[in-house]
CSV table of C-alpha atoms in Angstrom, one decimal:
chain,number,residue,atom,x,y,z
A,765,MET,CA,8.6,-96.5,-6.6
A,766,ASP,CA,10.7,-95.2,-3.7
A,767,TYR,CA,13.7,-95.1,-6.2
A,768,LEU,CA,11.8,-92.7,-8.7
A,769,GLU,CA,12.3,-89.2,-9.3
A,770,GLU,CA,9.7,-87.1,-7.1
A,771,SER,CA,7.5,-85.8,-9.8
A,772,LEU,CA,7.7,-89.5,-11.3
A,773,ARG,CA,7.3,-91.2,-7.9
A,774,GLU,CA,4.1,-88.9,-7.4
A,775,GLN,CA,2.5,-89.8,-10.5
A,776,ALA,CA,2.5,-93.5,-10.0
A,777,TYR,CA,1.7,-93.0,-6.3
A,778,GLN,CA,-1.7,-91.3,-7.4
A,779,LYS,CA,-2.2,-94.9,-9.7
A,780,VAL,CA,-1.4,-97.2,-6.0
A,781,ASN,CA,-5.1,-98.1,-4.3
A,782,ARG,CA,-3.3,-98.4,-0.9
A,783,VAL,CA,-3.7,-96.9,2.3
A,784,GLY,CA,-0.7,-97.1,4.8
A,785,GLU,CA,2.9,-96.8,4.5
A,786,PRO,CA,4.9,-98.0,3.0
A,787,ARG,CA,2.8,-96.6,0.1
A,788,SER,CA,4.8,-98.5,-2.4
A,789,GLY,CA,3.8,-101.9,-0.6
A,790,LYS,CA,6.0,-104.2,1.5
A,791,ILE,CA,7.0,-108.4,1.3
A,792,ASP,CA,9.3,-108.3,3.8
A,793,TYR,CA,7.7,-109.1,6.7
A,794,ASP,CA,9.7,-112.2,8.6
A,795,ILE,CA,10.6,-110.7,12.2
A,796,LEU,CA,12.8,-113.0,14.0
A,797,GLY,CA,11.0,-114.5,17.2
A,798,ARG,CA,8.2,-113.0,16.4
A,799,LEU,CA,4.7,-114.3,14.6
A,800,SER,CA,4.7,-111.3,11.2
A,801,GLY,CA,5.7,-113.2,8.3
A,802,ASN,CA,6.1,-116.4,6.1
A,803,TRP,CA,6.0,-119.7,7.4
A,804,PHE,CA,6.3,-123.5,6.4
A,805,TYR,CA,4.7,-126.5,7.9
A,806,GLU,CA,7.7,-128.4,9.6
A,807,GLU,CA,7.1,-132.1,7.9
A,808,ALA,CA,5.8,-131.6,4.5
A,809,ASP,CA,7.9,-132.6,1.7
A,810,PRO,CA,10.7,-130.2,0.4
A,811,GLY,CA,9.1,-127.4,-2.0
A,812,GLU,CA,5.8,-128.3,-1.5
A,813,GLN,CA,3.7,-125.1,-2.2
A,814,SER,CA,0.8,-126.4,0.1
A,815,SER,CA,2.9,-125.9,3.5
A,816,GLN,CA,2.7,-122.2,3.5
A,817,LEU,CA,1.0,-120.2,6.0
A,818,ALA,CA,1.7,-116.2,6.2
A,819,PHE,CA,0.6,-113.8,9.2
A,820,VAL,CA,1.1,-110.3,6.7
A,821,TYR,CA,-0.7,-107.8,5.9
A,822,TYR,CA,-3.4,-106.6,3.4
A,823,VAL,CA,-1.6,-105.3,0.2
A,824,TYR,CA,-4.8,-102.5,-0.1
A,825,ASN,CA,-4.7,-101.6,3.7
A,826,ALA,CA,-1.6,-101.6,6.0
A,827,SER,CA,-3.4,-101.4,9.0
A,828,GLN,CA,-5.4,-104.6,7.9
A,829,ILE,CA,-3.9,-108.1,9.4
A,830,VAL,CA,-4.9,-110.7,7.0
A,831,VAL,CA,-3.7,-114.8,7.6
A,832,SER,CA,-2.6,-116.7,3.9
A,833,ILE,CA,-3.2,-120.3,4.0
A,834,GLY,CA,-1.9,-122.2,1.3
A,835,GLY,CA,-2.7,-125.8,2.7
A,836,GLU,CA,-5.0,-128.1,4.0
A,837,TYR,CA,-2.6,-129.1,6.8
A,838,LEU,CA,-4.9,-126.8,9.4
A,839,HIS,CA,-8.3,-128.7,8.7
A,840,PRO,CA,-10.8,-127.4,8.8
A,841,LEU,CA,-9.2,-124.3,7.2
A,842,LYS,CA,-9.1,-124.1,4.1
A,843,VAL,CA,-6.8,-122.4,1.3
A,844,GLY,CA,-7.5,-118.8,1.1
A,845,LEU,CA,-6.6,-115.0,2.3
A,846,TYR,CA,-8.7,-114.7,5.5
A,847,PHE,CA,-9.2,-110.9,7.3
A,848,ALA,CA,-8.3,-111.5,11.0
A,849,THR,CA,-8.8,-109.4,14.2
A,850,GLY,CA,-6.6,-110.1,17.2
A,851,PRO,CA,-2.8,-108.8,18.2
A,852,ASP,CA,-0.5,-107.1,15.8
A,853,PHE,CA,1.6,-109.9,14.5
A,854,GLY,CA,5.0,-107.7,15.0
A,855,GLU,CA,3.8,-107.7,18.8
A,856,VAL,CA,3.3,-111.3,19.7
A,857,SER,CA,6.2,-113.3,21.1
A,858,ALA,CA,7.1,-116.4,23.0
A,859,GLU,CA,6.2,-114.0,26.1
A,860,SER,CA,3.0,-113.9,24.3
A,861,GLY,CA,1.7,-117.4,25.3
A,862,ALA,CA,-1.1,-118.4,23.1
A,863,VAL,CA,-2.8,-116.2,21.2
A,864,THR,CA,-6.4,-116.1,19.1
A,865,TYR,CA,-7.4,-114.7,15.8
A,866,HIS,CA,-11.1,-114.8,14.2
A,867,LEU,CA,-10.6,-115.2,10.7
A,868,VAL,CA,-13.4,-114.1,8.1
A,869,GLY,CA,-13.2,-115.8,4.8
A,870,SER,CA,-15.4,-115.5,1.5
A,871,ASP,CA,-17.6,-118.6,3.0
A,872,ASN,CA,-17.0,-119.4,6.3
A,873,ASN,CA,-15.3,-117.9,9.9
A,874,TYR,CA,-12.9,-119.9,11.8
A,875,THR,CA,-10.9,-119.1,15.0
A,876,LEU,CA,-6.8,-120.1,14.9
A,877,ILE,CA,-4.9,-120.2,17.8
A,878,VAL,CA,-1.3,-119.7,17.6
A,879,GLN,CA,1.7,-119.3,20.1
A,880,VAL,CA,5.5,-118.8,19.5
A,881,VAL,CA,7.9,-121.4,21.1
A,882,GLY,CA,11.0,-120.5,19.6
A,883,ASP,CA,12.3,-117.9,17.6
A,884,GLU,CA,11.8,-119.7,14.1
A,885,LYS,CA,8.9,-121.8,15.5
A,886,ILE,CA,5.3,-121.9,16.0
A,887,LYS,CA,2.5,-124.0,17.1
A,888,VAL,CA,-1.1,-123.3,15.5
A,889,GLU,CA,-4.4,-125.0,15.6
A,890,ALA,CA,-7.6,-124.2,13.6
A,891,PHE,CA,-11.5,-124.3,14.8
A,892,GLU,CA,-14.8,-123.4,13.3
A,893,GLY,CA,-16.3,-120.4,14.0
A,894,HIS,CA,-15.6,-117.7,15.5
A,895,GLN,CA,-15.0,-119.1,19.1
A,896,ASN,CA,-13.3,-117.7,22.9
A,897,GLY,CA,-11.4,-119.1,25.3
A,898,LEU,CA,-9.9,-121.8,23.1
A,899,SER,CA,-6.6,-124.3,24.3
A,900,PHE,CA,-4.7,-126.1,21.9
A,901,THR,CA,-5.5,-130.0,21.2
A,902,ASP,CA,-3.7,-133.0,21.1
A,903,LYS,CA,-4.3,-132.3,17.1
A,904,ALA,CA,-2.5,-129.6,17.5
A,905,LYS,CA,0.8,-131.4,18.5
A,906,ALA,CA,1.7,-132.0,15.0
A,907,ASN,CA,1.0,-128.6,13.8
A,908,PHE,CA,4.3,-126.8,14.0
A,909,TYR,CA,5.7,-124.3,11.4
A,910,THR,CA,8.7,-122.9,10.9
A,911,ARG,CA,10.7,-120.3,8.8
A,912,THR,CA,12.4,-123.1,6.6
A,913,GLY,CA,10.1,-125.8,6.8
A,914,SER,CA,12.2,-129.0,5.9
A,915,TYR,CA,14.7,-126.8,4.4
A,916,ARG,CA,16.4,-127.1,8.0
A,917,PRO,CA,19.7,-128.5,9.6
A,918,THR,CA,19.8,-131.6,11.7
A,919,SER,CA,22.0,-129.6,14.1
A,920,GLU,CA,24.3,-126.6,14.2
A,921,ASN,CA,27.4,-128.1,12.7
A,922,SER,CA,25.4,-131.0,10.4
A,923,PRO,CA,23.5,-129.8,7.6
A,924,SER,CA,20.2,-131.7,6.7
A,925,GLU,CA,20.1,-134.3,3.6
A,926,GLU,CA,17.6,-132.0,1.6
A,927,TYR,CA,20.2,-129.2,2.0
A,928,CYS,CA,23.2,-131.2,0.7
A,929,TYR,CA,20.7,-131.8,-2.6
A,930,LEU,CA,19.7,-128.2,-2.6
A,931,THR,CA,23.6,-127.3,-2.5
A,932,SER,CA,24.4,-129.8,-5.1
A,933,PHE,CA,21.7,-128.9,-7.7
A,934,LEU,CA,22.4,-125.4,-7.8
A,935,LEU,CA,26.6,-126.2,-7.7
A,936,GLY,CA,25.4,-128.5,-11.0
A,937,TYR,CA,23.0,-125.7,-12.6
A,938,TYR,CA,25.8,-122.9,-11.9
A,939,TYR,CA,28.6,-125.5,-13.5
A,940,TYR,CA,26.1,-126.1,-16.5
A,941,SER,CA,25.2,-122.6,-16.8
A,942,GLN,CA,28.9,-121.6,-17.2
A,943,GLN,CA,29.8,-124.5,-19.8
A,944,GLN,CA,26.7,-123.3,-21.8
A,945,THR,CA,27.6,-119.8,-21.5
A,946,LYS,CA,31.3,-120.6,-22.5
A,947,THR,CA,29.9,-123.0,-25.5
A,948,PHE,CA,27.5,-120.1,-26.6
A,949,TYR,CA,30.4,-117.6,-26.8
A,950,ILE,CA,32.6,-120.2,-28.8
A,951,ALA,CA,30.0,-120.7,-31.2
A,952,ALA,CA,29.6,-117.0,-31.5
A,953,CYS,CA,33.2,-116.3,-32.5
A,954,GLY,CA,33.4,-119.5,-34.8
A,955,THR,CA,30.2,-118.0,-36.8
A,956,ALA,CA,31.6,-114.4,-36.5
A,957,ALA,CA,34.7,-116.3,-37.9
A,958,ILE,CA,33.2,-117.8,-41.1
A,959,LEU,CA,30.9,-114.7,-41.7
A,960,ILE,CA,34.4,-112.8,-41.8
A,961,VAL,CA,36.3,-114.9,-44.3
A,962,ALA,CA,32.9,-115.4,-46.5
A,963,THR,CA,32.6,-111.4,-47.2
A,964,ILE,CA,36.4,-111.5,-47.7
A,965,THR,CA,36.6,-114.1,-50.0
A,966,SER,CA,33.3,-112.5,-52.0
A,967,PHE,CA,34.8,-109.4,-51.9
A,968,LYS,CA,38.2,-110.6,-53.7
A,969,LEU,CA,36.1,-112.4,-56.5
A,970,ARG,CA,34.1,-109.3,-57.5
A,971,ARG,CA,37.5,-107.7,-58.1
A,972,LYS,CA,38.5,-110.7,-60.0
């Protein structure tokens, strides 16, 4: 809506039930070295949607922080959207240490402790109810999330096997699409030529 003319933009904003800026909404919350944004379970299979975890802001109120859970890796925390109270996600970094969030869901309340352990890696653990003074247990050793999940290079110079598969698939799909496009053009030109010849022939026969 930001690209509409001013008169149209104001009309559109009147239909948007949102408090805070930007009034047209926001989806790109990822900040390098900060908790804010989207994360994926480190050990999940590539493409597994249930591996998602997001620390974002409520769509209808930009000041309300929310946590979105896409899977059950953080048992007992269930899949869903939770209103959260705690430090602003954009302010939490590695220097913050372990941070506590109290979550309110449609059925139960939970406590989440999170620690940014790298520019693109966090450690997370969930507990039932609202609790204070918690610290990570041995269970949290496996609860690591990254920005890319399983799609990550094994080293700076060596791409992972998943990256290779993904790249091969995309290149293959692109080549196939190009071939399909060429075939479509050839077929279209051939059809047009046949129609032109048929029209001319029909016209000549009528004149005779």
